[in-house]
């Protein structure tokens, strides 16, 4: 992937993927899936700022970032999991469980830092259970996590019952709710940017990250190349667990409410954003910049449509169409390409 | 050729982006031309937006689209209803934020959580937006006025009296509620339990189950209740979704007429079950009056006639004079009990 020089002739029998790399790097970046999503994000943002009243403001940025923060967080480890060809549907339930845990510990006057650490441990355990069932027991991740959706949610709702806990230290609530002055940048973006950098570095610049892609392309090949298949997958599930728990802490403080049903349905938004960002649901393909752009694109779209006074049913439909198109389009292109005669 | 197909992919995504952009242009234009009429009408910002727990609910269609809209039109404001498709607090927050940015005059909302909306409602208030809650309240500090359909005690006592009369003041009963976190439901259930212990000591509430305001879940819950508690004499369902589903189950089962059902329902939903003997009586306030009163409360706040202080008073169109009570609460009135003798007089 290092060659950036143009080859003068592209011999036709050569595999297509290889000839692809023959084009200049700038051109490859320009037409990549990630680039098109980022371009779409920029275009939609500019158009929305121009035509939707009140959209082009720092307030919008603030609200939008706060609304998408939990999705943005969970999308990072979710990308790891999906890239390996697996899926984790239990993230929203883990978020709820973490929220309830934080509520109960705060109610018991446990110091906030300690409570948050316990929440992260809860997330780790939740992730470890998923990881154990997928790697050691060898069950398909979709079946395992459909089960743990109900399991973790059930524990969360069971622990708190009909009550909600709403008393958190206001300084901590402020950390999750406020922004730097009137910049529109919420405080919470600082840890999120750190997370993005760490996850990005691990996925794209370490052998562990490359191993995840290899796993998604072919488990056997990856195993024969010396990648510890089970360990890699297990770590990916641990990461979704712990980050979902972190998102649960943020959620609880942002809404100042610990409830068993916090974040219900969020897993679908996360997965949709990851797929929109160009990650293949079959594994092996994708990049974090695209995922981040995907999350923001959905956020911008929904926020702009809401401000434009579009009804929520129509917003759901529009978001749905964009997502379906984003998943279907690459498939259609592959089919069309495959059918076309090779002669130039 | 390769180059060509890659270009196609880029082009398709570009076309998609352009479509989205166009859609935004179209909707942006239409909405800005629509809203300018309302805010430019007079010196007061009579743009009143209703935010229900979720859209597509008959109850809110009657309160928002029925009473609320009528009232807003009557005093010359701009009526709008926005809301999430699922009844969650986080979804409501993003709508509150949007309305704050749009500088509406007042938000009239039924809260999905007493606390989770507070931060965004306080932002709305400090931006000059008046906040009226109705049907389901937030913490008192997060809104200006709560328009209560009836006092908690009023509803609890009406339901308790109805079921007591139907089962002869003795026996096991169960509660079929909506969601475990619904503020109003929990308050009614607690008040009813307390009132019954005192007034009807021979009635025992064996369990409370949650149908989540989902028709199928409530239906299944009812079936499970009558099987699990063979001695059950009655069910109280303080939710319009729950009571209708329970009535549907009972009307076709062997328990019809043996297990009594009461609670809160609308006459249109329940008419058939009252006539076929499944249900003797049930109660409700008039949701359309509730929306109407909430809209006029919003107007009084915008006008500055009231601020939400105890003792403030104002006139709510055809409903007459109202006074703000403790905690900034206005009470619509006592619920009405519907039975065979009066149900045909109502249509909502």
XYZ file of C-alpha atoms in Angstrom:
692
model
C 0.000 0.000 0.000
C 3.100 2.173 -0.066
C 3.562 2.667 -3.798
C 2.289 6.010 -4.959
C 3.740 5.948 -8.430
C 1.776 5.553 -11.594
C 2.444 2.468 -13.650
C 2.384 3.260 -17.329
C 0.643 0.077 -18.338
C -1.950 -1.824 -16.430
C -1.828 -5.368 -17.750
C -5.331 -6.719 -17.837
C -4.786 -10.213 -16.354
C -3.509 -8.690 -13.125
C -5.972 -8.729 -10.205
C -8.028 -5.593 -10.080
C -7.241 -4.727 -6.497
C -3.551 -4.605 -7.360
C -3.915 -2.384 -10.389
C -5.924 -0.062 -8.217
C -2.888 0.790 -6.173
C -1.130 1.823 -9.333
C -2.873 5.150 -9.329
C -1.405 8.157 -7.497
C -2.088 8.291 -3.786
C -3.937 11.617 -3.963
C -6.253 10.189 -6.578
C -6.921 7.072 -4.525
C -7.716 9.184 -1.471
C -9.913 11.454 -3.533
C -12.170 8.713 -4.814
C -12.171 6.505 -1.730
C -15.381 5.697 0.027
C -14.229 7.702 3.060
C -13.547 10.751 0.927
C -17.013 10.656 -0.611
C -18.670 10.434 2.818
C -16.558 13.322 4.117
C -17.417 15.287 0.981
C -21.114 14.519 1.481
C -20.825 15.705 5.100
C -19.251 18.978 4.001
C -21.754 19.549 1.184
C -24.782 18.810 3.382
C -23.423 21.041 6.163
C -22.815 23.952 3.804
C -26.190 23.625 2.118
C -27.972 23.290 5.461
C -26.195 26.363 6.833
C -27.233 28.315 3.774
C -30.886 27.358 3.566
C -32.065 26.129 6.980
C -32.799 28.977 9.389
C -30.732 28.856 12.619
C -28.684 25.862 11.406
C -25.440 27.735 10.837
C -24.650 28.535 14.465
C -22.414 27.377 17.275
C -25.549 26.350 19.169
C -26.284 23.782 16.478
C -22.737 22.462 16.750
C -23.114 22.153 20.526
C -26.474 20.351 20.414
C -25.365 18.155 17.532
C -22.129 17.055 19.183
C -23.873 16.351 22.498
C -26.566 14.327 20.719
C -24.121 12.287 18.669
C -21.457 11.882 21.382
C -22.620 8.455 22.621
C -22.958 7.171 19.041
C -19.547 8.579 18.167
C -17.954 6.869 21.159
C -19.487 3.439 20.632
C -18.920 3.572 16.859
C -15.149 3.384 17.442
C -14.950 -0.096 19.019
C -17.975 -1.172 16.953
C -15.819 -0.547 13.868
C -13.223 -2.940 15.312
C -15.866 -5.607 15.839
C -17.518 -5.205 12.433
C -14.175 -5.138 10.648
C -13.506 -8.620 12.016
C -16.803 -9.732 10.511
C -18.627 -9.900 13.832
C -21.279 -7.632 15.378
C -22.177 -6.420 18.875
C -25.859 -5.636 19.333
C -25.705 -5.423 23.122
C -23.989 -2.012 23.345
C -27.125 -0.024 24.204
C -28.024 -2.469 26.959
C -24.502 -2.212 28.370
C -24.965 1.568 28.300
C -28.180 1.190 30.299
C -26.523 -1.155 32.774
C -23.674 1.292 33.279
C -26.177 4.110 33.772
C -28.009 2.175 36.480
C -24.721 1.235 38.136
C -23.646 4.868 38.267
C -27.023 5.852 39.704
C -26.985 3.244 42.441
C -23.398 3.994 43.454
C -24.047 7.734 43.548
C -27.106 7.093 45.675
C -24.888 5.100 48.048
C -22.557 8.137 48.282
C -19.646 6.412 46.591
C -17.153 8.994 45.240
C -17.813 9.816 41.602
C -14.407 8.743 40.251
C -14.725 5.366 41.937
C -18.293 4.941 40.663
C -17.177 5.647 37.116
C -14.389 3.096 37.432
C -16.880 0.501 38.634
C -19.086 1.313 35.616
C -16.137 0.687 33.320
C -15.509 -2.643 35.043
C -19.180 -3.517 34.523
C -18.680 -2.702 30.843
C -15.563 -4.865 30.722
C -17.452 -7.774 32.248
C -20.331 -7.327 29.800
C -17.846 -7.279 26.919
C -15.992 -10.270 28.333
C -19.199 -12.326 28.490
C -19.885 -11.533 24.824
C -16.278 -12.237 23.909
C -16.195 -15.495 25.853
C -19.365 -16.810 24.218
C -18.154 -15.833 20.745
C -14.537 -16.977 20.942
C -14.348 -19.765 23.516
C -17.799 -21.280 23.076
C -17.724 -20.422 19.382
C -21.240 -19.076 18.961
C -22.097 -16.548 16.251
C -21.834 -13.027 17.633
C -25.253 -12.025 16.294
C -26.922 -14.789 18.316
C -24.863 -14.098 21.431
C -25.480 -10.373 21.459
C -29.185 -10.671 20.651
C -29.303 -12.668 23.871
C -27.215 -10.233 25.863
C -29.345 -7.280 24.656
C -32.139 -8.744 26.754
C -29.857 -10.007 29.526
C -28.062 -6.710 30.241
C -31.234 -4.656 29.797
C -33.084 -6.994 32.088
C -30.463 -6.655 34.824
C -30.464 -2.869 34.410
C -34.239 -2.525 34.654
C -34.370 -5.114 37.415
C -31.800 -3.300 39.557
C -33.579 0.043 39.487
C -37.162 -1.093 39.038
C -39.610 1.742 38.607
C -37.418 4.383 40.151
C -35.027 6.800 38.529
C -32.029 8.327 40.238
C -31.564 11.993 39.502
C -29.157 13.368 42.069
C -25.662 13.723 40.694
C -22.991 16.236 41.669
C -23.720 19.321 39.590
C -20.057 19.776 38.697
C -20.110 16.365 37.014
C -23.383 17.145 35.276
C -21.769 20.342 34.017
C -18.867 18.382 32.539
C -21.294 16.369 30.444
C -23.634 19.220 29.537
C -21.567 22.381 29.093
C -19.357 23.766 26.362
C -16.179 25.843 26.201
C -17.601 29.370 26.500
C -19.861 29.887 23.520
C -17.656 27.971 21.116
C -20.213 25.234 20.539
C -17.605 22.637 21.480
C -18.784 20.584 24.481
C -16.196 19.569 27.091
C -16.937 15.954 26.341
C -15.313 16.318 22.903
C -11.870 16.378 24.542
C -11.964 12.761 25.752
C -13.782 11.760 22.577
C -11.061 13.210 20.342
C -8.467 11.371 22.441
C -10.462 8.156 21.995
C -10.701 8.740 18.236
C -6.931 9.244 17.976
C -6.163 6.156 20.042
C -8.638 3.921 18.215
C -7.520 5.320 14.851
C -3.863 4.686 15.636
C -4.542 1.161 16.852
C -6.732 0.227 13.894
C -4.638 1.705 11.119
C -1.059 1.780 12.380
C -0.536 -1.362 14.454
C -0.242 -5.000 13.564
C -3.185 -5.702 15.886
C -5.329 -3.394 13.749
C -4.175 -4.941 10.499
C -4.907 -8.313 12.047
C -8.521 -7.274 12.611
C -8.905 -6.492 8.903
C -7.224 -9.765 7.968
C -9.633 -11.605 10.260
C -12.588 -10.039 8.537
C -11.305 -11.007 5.093
C -10.498 -14.601 5.945
C -10.323 -16.147 9.352
C -8.246 -19.082 8.139
C -5.701 -16.982 6.298
C -5.402 -14.746 9.316
C -4.858 -17.718 11.599
C -2.197 -19.145 9.282
C -0.451 -15.766 9.195
C 0.068 -16.001 12.929
C -2.818 -13.848 14.114
C -4.401 -15.005 17.348
C -7.956 -14.997 16.035
C -9.758 -15.535 19.325
C -7.659 -13.109 21.296
C -8.186 -10.347 18.729
C -11.946 -10.849 18.707
C -12.084 -11.045 22.484
C -10.252 -7.722 22.792
C -12.636 -6.139 20.285
C -15.639 -7.201 22.397
C -13.949 -5.995 25.595
C -13.472 -2.616 23.942
C -17.133 -2.278 22.899
C -18.163 -3.204 26.429
C -15.950 -0.689 28.170
C -16.646 2.165 25.738
C -20.408 1.515 25.912
C -20.122 1.763 29.684
C -18.259 5.049 29.293
C -21.041 6.271 26.992
C -23.468 5.209 29.735
C -21.683 7.427 32.235
C -21.861 10.345 29.823
C -25.547 9.651 29.055
C -26.456 9.543 32.744
C -24.720 12.818 33.539
C -25.917 14.558 30.402
C -29.565 13.826 31.148
C -28.953 13.782 34.924
C -31.055 10.625 35.044
C -30.114 7.016 35.696
C -32.755 4.732 34.239
C -32.841 1.118 33.204
C -34.107 2.014 29.757
C -31.483 4.642 28.942
C -30.197 4.387 25.397
C -32.770 1.856 24.223
C -32.365 1.282 20.484
C -29.045 3.084 20.256
C -27.257 0.013 18.870
C -29.029 0.435 15.545
C -27.951 4.072 15.200
C -24.361 3.070 15.936
C -24.306 0.205 13.439
C -26.053 2.320 10.794
C -23.475 5.078 11.188
C -20.583 2.620 10.973
C -21.976 1.118 7.768
C -22.679 4.547 6.295
C -19.038 5.368 7.028
C -17.964 2.688 4.580
C -17.281 -0.277 6.839
C -18.335 -3.515 5.193
C -20.853 -5.518 7.190
C -19.025 -8.632 5.926
C -15.785 -7.478 7.542
C -12.324 -6.686 6.254
C -13.024 -3.226 4.882
C -13.389 0.238 6.340
C -11.608 3.167 7.921
C -12.211 5.264 11.008
C -12.316 8.709 9.288
C -15.247 7.433 7.248
C -17.029 6.181 10.361
C -16.678 9.528 12.107
C -17.945 11.308 9.015
C -20.820 8.813 8.875
C -21.875 9.520 12.458
C -21.690 13.271 11.883
C -23.517 13.046 8.547
C -26.505 11.351 10.178
C -26.405 13.907 13.002
C -26.237 16.877 10.626
C -29.034 15.474 8.468
C -31.358 14.876 11.397
C -30.613 18.196 13.014
C -31.047 20.114 9.751
C -34.303 18.371 8.890
C -35.613 18.987 12.414
C -34.768 22.673 12.230
C -36.357 22.845 8.794
C -39.589 21.672 10.387
C -39.721 18.260 8.711
C -41.864 15.808 10.641
C -40.081 13.099 12.571
C -41.613 10.332 10.465
C -40.211 11.949 7.332
C -36.823 12.372 9.036
C -36.752 8.677 9.848
C -37.636 7.855 6.250
C -34.938 10.153 4.824
C -32.301 8.754 7.199
C -33.380 5.257 6.275
C -33.104 5.939 2.548
C -29.622 7.421 2.945
C -28.510 4.362 4.907
C -29.981 1.860 2.488
C -28.398 3.697 -0.445
C -25.043 3.759 1.298
C -25.077 0.016 1.835
C -26.649 -0.915 -1.494
C -24.625 1.369 -3.767
C -21.220 -0.338 -3.338
C -22.885 -3.721 -3.867
C -24.546 -2.571 -7.069
C -21.272 -1.157 -8.338
C -19.440 -4.403 -7.643
C -22.109 -6.349 -9.526
C -22.069 -3.949 -12.461
C -18.277 -4.082 -12.600
C -18.247 -7.842 -12.522
C -20.692 -8.049 -15.397
C -18.900 -5.591 -17.651
C -16.512 -7.005 -20.290
C -12.900 -6.560 -19.316
C -11.688 -5.181 -22.642
C -10.874 -1.506 -22.436
C -12.368 0.925 -17.544
C -11.456 0.566 -13.915
C -11.180 4.244 -13.617
C -14.543 4.565 -15.233
C -16.379 2.345 -12.735
C -14.680 3.974 -9.755
C -15.878 7.263 -11.083
C -19.383 5.828 -11.238
C -19.272 5.070 -7.543
C -18.179 8.605 -6.761
C -20.863 9.922 -9.022
C -23.620 7.928 -7.345
C -22.612 9.158 -3.912
C -22.396 12.676 -5.294
C -25.891 12.358 -6.733
C -27.132 11.118 -3.362
C -25.523 14.082 -1.609
C -27.033 16.463 -4.133
C -30.463 14.907 -3.556
C -30.140 15.414 0.188
C -29.021 18.974 -0.412
C -31.981 19.615 -2.685
C -34.366 18.146 -0.145
C -32.937 20.501 2.444
C -33.317 23.485 0.121
C -36.926 22.583 -0.548
C -37.874 21.980 3.078
C -35.843 24.928 4.315
C -37.595 27.301 1.961
C -41.048 26.030 2.675
C -40.618 26.169 6.420
C -39.086 29.625 6.506
C -41.921 31.060 4.452
C -44.410 29.301 6.704
C -42.959 30.444 9.991
C -42.481 34.081 9.044
C -46.259 34.538 9.020
C -46.572 33.538 12.645
C -43.797 35.428 14.341
C -44.365 38.566 12.311
C -48.056 38.743 13.185
C -47.856 40.960 16.251
C -45.552 42.174 18.957
C -46.108 39.022 21.042
C -44.548 35.761 19.916
C -47.628 33.519 19.819
C -45.805 30.624 18.202
C -46.962 27.718 20.378
C -45.469 24.287 19.705
C -46.820 21.111 21.243
C -44.354 18.336 22.036
C -46.165 15.083 22.901
C -44.537 12.026 24.473
C -44.546 10.514 21.014
C -46.388 11.032 17.746
C -49.145 8.800 16.446
C -50.982 8.491 19.768
C -54.752 9.056 19.807
C -54.624 10.761 23.140
C -52.247 13.454 21.923
C -54.134 13.797 18.683
C -57.137 14.793 20.786
C -55.238 17.047 23.187
C -52.740 18.662 20.795
C -54.432 18.526 17.432
C -57.907 18.856 18.928
C -58.019 21.256 21.850
C -54.563 22.802 21.546
C -54.889 23.714 17.904
C -58.399 25.136 18.373
C -57.217 27.373 21.192
C -54.096 28.611 19.408
C -56.111 29.433 16.292
C -58.668 31.233 18.424
C -56.159 33.631 19.940
C -54.398 34.140 16.624
C -51.171 32.239 17.265
C -49.244 29.743 15.168
C -49.873 26.139 16.140
C -47.331 23.424 15.507
C -46.815 19.889 16.766
C -43.437 18.170 16.651
C -42.164 15.131 18.457
C -40.265 11.897 18.407
C -41.655 8.627 17.098
C -40.561 6.778 20.227
C -41.487 7.875 23.728
C -38.023 8.533 25.158
C -36.682 11.522 27.030
C -33.485 11.744 24.997
C -35.491 12.040 21.785
C -37.547 14.857 23.321
C -34.373 16.707 24.310
C -33.293 17.150 20.716
C -36.739 18.570 19.854
C -36.609 20.999 22.774
C -33.182 22.168 21.602
C -34.477 22.672 18.080
C -37.467 24.700 19.306
C -35.180 26.863 21.434
C -33.100 27.648 18.365
C -36.232 28.484 16.400
C -37.265 30.964 19.100
C -40.807 29.701 19.515
C -42.994 31.571 21.973
C -43.895 28.563 24.080
C -43.311 24.831 24.273
C -46.249 22.789 25.574
C -44.992 19.332 26.415
C -45.824 16.027 28.016
C -42.559 14.858 29.575
C -41.157 11.366 29.167
C -38.977 11.821 32.246
C -39.235 14.258 35.168
C -35.530 15.087 35.231
C -33.840 14.259 31.945
C -35.349 17.218 30.079
C -34.361 19.783 32.692
C -31.054 20.935 31.287
C -32.508 21.623 27.849
C -35.728 23.130 29.246
C -33.710 25.533 31.384
C -31.768 26.545 28.283
C -35.102 27.139 26.547
C -36.387 29.247 29.425
C -33.277 31.382 29.573
C -33.681 31.990 25.828
C -37.128 33.445 26.603
C -39.248 30.438 25.636
C -42.205 29.774 27.975
C -42.519 26.174 29.073
C -45.879 24.584 29.897
C -46.074 20.915 30.807
C -49.318 19.007 30.633
C -50.388 15.390 31.100
C -46.966 14.405 32.540
C -44.824 16.851 34.464
C -41.116 17.550 34.886
C -39.480 18.785 38.072
C -41.219 22.022 39.037
C -38.083 24.134 38.578
C -37.736 23.155 34.917
C -41.014 24.586 33.600
C -43.230 27.601 34.166
C -46.610 25.932 34.700
C -47.916 22.368 34.838
C -51.463 21.904 33.587
C -52.712 18.878 35.494
C -55.635 16.896 34.058
C -56.975 16.264 37.545
C -55.397 16.042 40.923
C -53.533 12.802 41.559
C -55.910 12.086 44.414
C -58.943 12.861 42.246
C -57.910 10.283 39.657
C -56.836 7.704 42.224
C -60.069 8.006 44.199
C -62.312 7.919 41.129
C -60.634 4.702 39.940
C -60.727 3.123 43.391
C -64.393 3.988 43.901
C -65.286 2.615 40.470
C -63.592 -0.752 40.990
C -64.882 -1.032 44.579
C -68.437 -0.539 43.396
C -68.039 -3.160 40.677
C -66.531 -5.942 42.796
C -68.490 -5.267 45.990
C -65.651 -3.700 47.980
C -63.767 -6.975 48.565
C -61.331 -9.250 46.713
C -58.086 -9.320 44.750
C -57.353 -6.760 42.058
C -54.359 -6.005 39.832
C -53.028 -2.841 38.185
C -52.125 -2.803 34.496
C -49.998 0.332 34.111
C -48.091 1.842 31.170
C -44.304 2.105 31.578
C -42.436 1.577 34.818
C -41.014 5.097 34.629
C -44.185 7.037 33.790
C -44.343 9.827 36.342
C -48.104 10.278 36.366
C -49.004 6.577 36.384
C -46.753 5.859 39.335
C -48.191 8.778 41.297
C -51.778 7.615 40.658
C -50.976 4.046 41.564
C -49.312 5.084 44.807
C -52.226 7.347 45.739
C -54.746 4.639 44.887
C -52.944 2.068 47.018
C -52.942 4.472 49.946
C -56.605 5.440 49.538
C -57.755 1.827 49.187
C -55.915 0.669 52.283
C -57.904 3.208 54.227
C -61.307 3.098 52.584
C -61.531 -0.448 51.184
C -59.400 -2.637 53.496
C -60.914 -5.834 52.040
C -59.547 -5.093 48.573
C -56.041 -6.400 47.985
C -53.812 -5.173 45.149
C -51.943 -8.356 44.256
C -49.614 -7.007 41.592
C -48.788 -4.169 39.197
C -47.791 -5.112 35.659
C -46.519 -2.871 32.871
C -47.878 -3.015 29.332
C -45.469 -0.249 28.206
C -48.354 1.506 26.456
C -48.050 -1.184 23.821
C -51.270 -2.816 22.692
C -49.879 -6.330 22.258
C -47.898 -6.299 25.515
C -50.910 -5.052 27.463
C -53.104 -7.710 25.861
C -50.635 -10.462 26.817
C -50.258 -9.019 30.312
C -54.004 -9.261 30.830
C -54.079 -12.889 29.718
C -51.215 -13.664 32.089
C -52.905 -11.866 34.990
C -56.156 -13.804 34.875
C -54.269 -17.090 34.569
C -51.835 -16.377 37.358
C -54.446 -15.065 39.788
C -57.550 -17.283 39.520
C -59.239 -15.325 42.309
C -58.765 -12.010 40.567
C -61.944 -9.951 40.787
C -60.813 -6.837 38.967
C -58.168 -4.970 36.960
C -57.480 -1.250 37.091
C -55.680 0.110 34.045
C -54.857 3.812 34.318
C -53.790 4.032 30.666
C -55.933 4.343 27.570
C -53.795 1.834 25.669
C -53.835 -0.672 28.515
C -57.539 -0.560 29.275
C -58.504 -1.011 25.619
C -56.208 -4.005 25.188
C -57.437 -5.547 28.454
C -61.050 -5.052 27.405
C -60.342 -6.704 24.069
C -58.877 -9.734 25.808
C -61.641 -10.023 28.422
C -64.476 -9.548 25.937
C -63.581 -12.747 24.076
C -62.520 -14.808 27.084
C -64.347 -16.812 29.749
C -63.543 -14.027 32.222
C -65.913 -11.559 30.554
C -68.188 -10.148 33.232
C -66.373 -12.131 35.955
C -63.229 -10.034 36.085
C -64.200 -6.372 36.281
C -62.151 -3.802 34.399
C -61.919 -0.094 35.014
C -59.368 2.682 34.724
C -58.760 5.520 32.302
C -59.991 5.234 28.717
C -61.662 7.221 25.967
C -65.364 6.795 25.202
C -64.719 6.008 21.526
C -62.328 3.157 22.360
C -64.477 1.717 25.107
C -68.011 2.175 23.755
C -68.314 -1.356 22.364
C -67.072 -2.970 25.596
C -69.453 -0.981 27.758
C -72.337 -1.990 25.505
C -71.423 -5.709 25.442
C -71.027 -5.894 29.204
C -67.267 -6.370 29.475
C -66.783 -3.026 31.212
C -69.197 -1.288 33.570
C -67.483 2.052 33.977
C -64.238 3.921 33.412
C -63.074 7.487 33.747
C -61.144 10.211 31.972
C -60.809 13.916 31.708
C -61.502 15.483 28.373
C -58.097 15.485 26.599
C -59.237 18.103 24.160
C -60.079 20.456 27.051
C -56.679 19.690 28.535
C -54.869 20.743 25.346
C -57.099 23.807 25.120
C -56.275 24.870 28.668
C -52.548 24.233 28.121
C -52.553 26.450 25.022
C -54.290 29.303 26.869
C -51.846 28.873 29.745
C -49.010 29.324 27.255
C -50.695 32.490 25.996
C -51.089 33.885 29.498
C -47.366 33.288 30.100
C -46.387 34.927 26.804
C -48.650 37.904 27.564
C -47.147 38.197 31.003
C -50.588 37.875 32.607
C -49.144 35.120 34.765
C -45.623 34.094 35.689
C -46.455 30.740 37.289
C -46.657 32.072 40.847
C -49.241 30.600 43.217
C -52.397 32.692 43.039
C -51.886 34.026 39.497
C -55.152 33.894 37.600
C -56.180 34.082 33.950
C -59.044 33.294 31.605
C -58.807 30.278 29.293
C -61.292 31.038 26.509
C -64.453 28.944 26.723
C -63.242 27.100 29.858
C -63.395 30.220 31.995
C -61.186 31.344 34.829
C -58.262 29.376 36.272
C -55.920 29.922 39.185
C -52.325 28.761 39.542
C -52.008 26.556 42.621
C -49.055 25.308 44.615
C -45.872 24.398 42.684
C -47.078 26.282 39.614
C -49.834 23.777 38.938
C -53.190 24.407 37.270
C -55.860 21.715 37.623
C -58.325 21.116 34.798
C -60.982 19.529 37.016
C -62.329 16.207 38.276
C -62.312 13.264 35.904
C -65.629 12.177 34.415
C -66.884 8.621 34.916
C -68.373 7.095 31.790
C -70.891 4.237 31.869
C -73.900 2.904 29.945
C -75.997 5.911 30.901
C -73.788 8.702 29.562
C -71.227 7.263 27.138
C -73.179 8.168 24.029
C -72.991 11.834 24.904
C -69.226 11.890 24.268
C -67.261 11.660 21.066
C -63.478 11.592 21.510
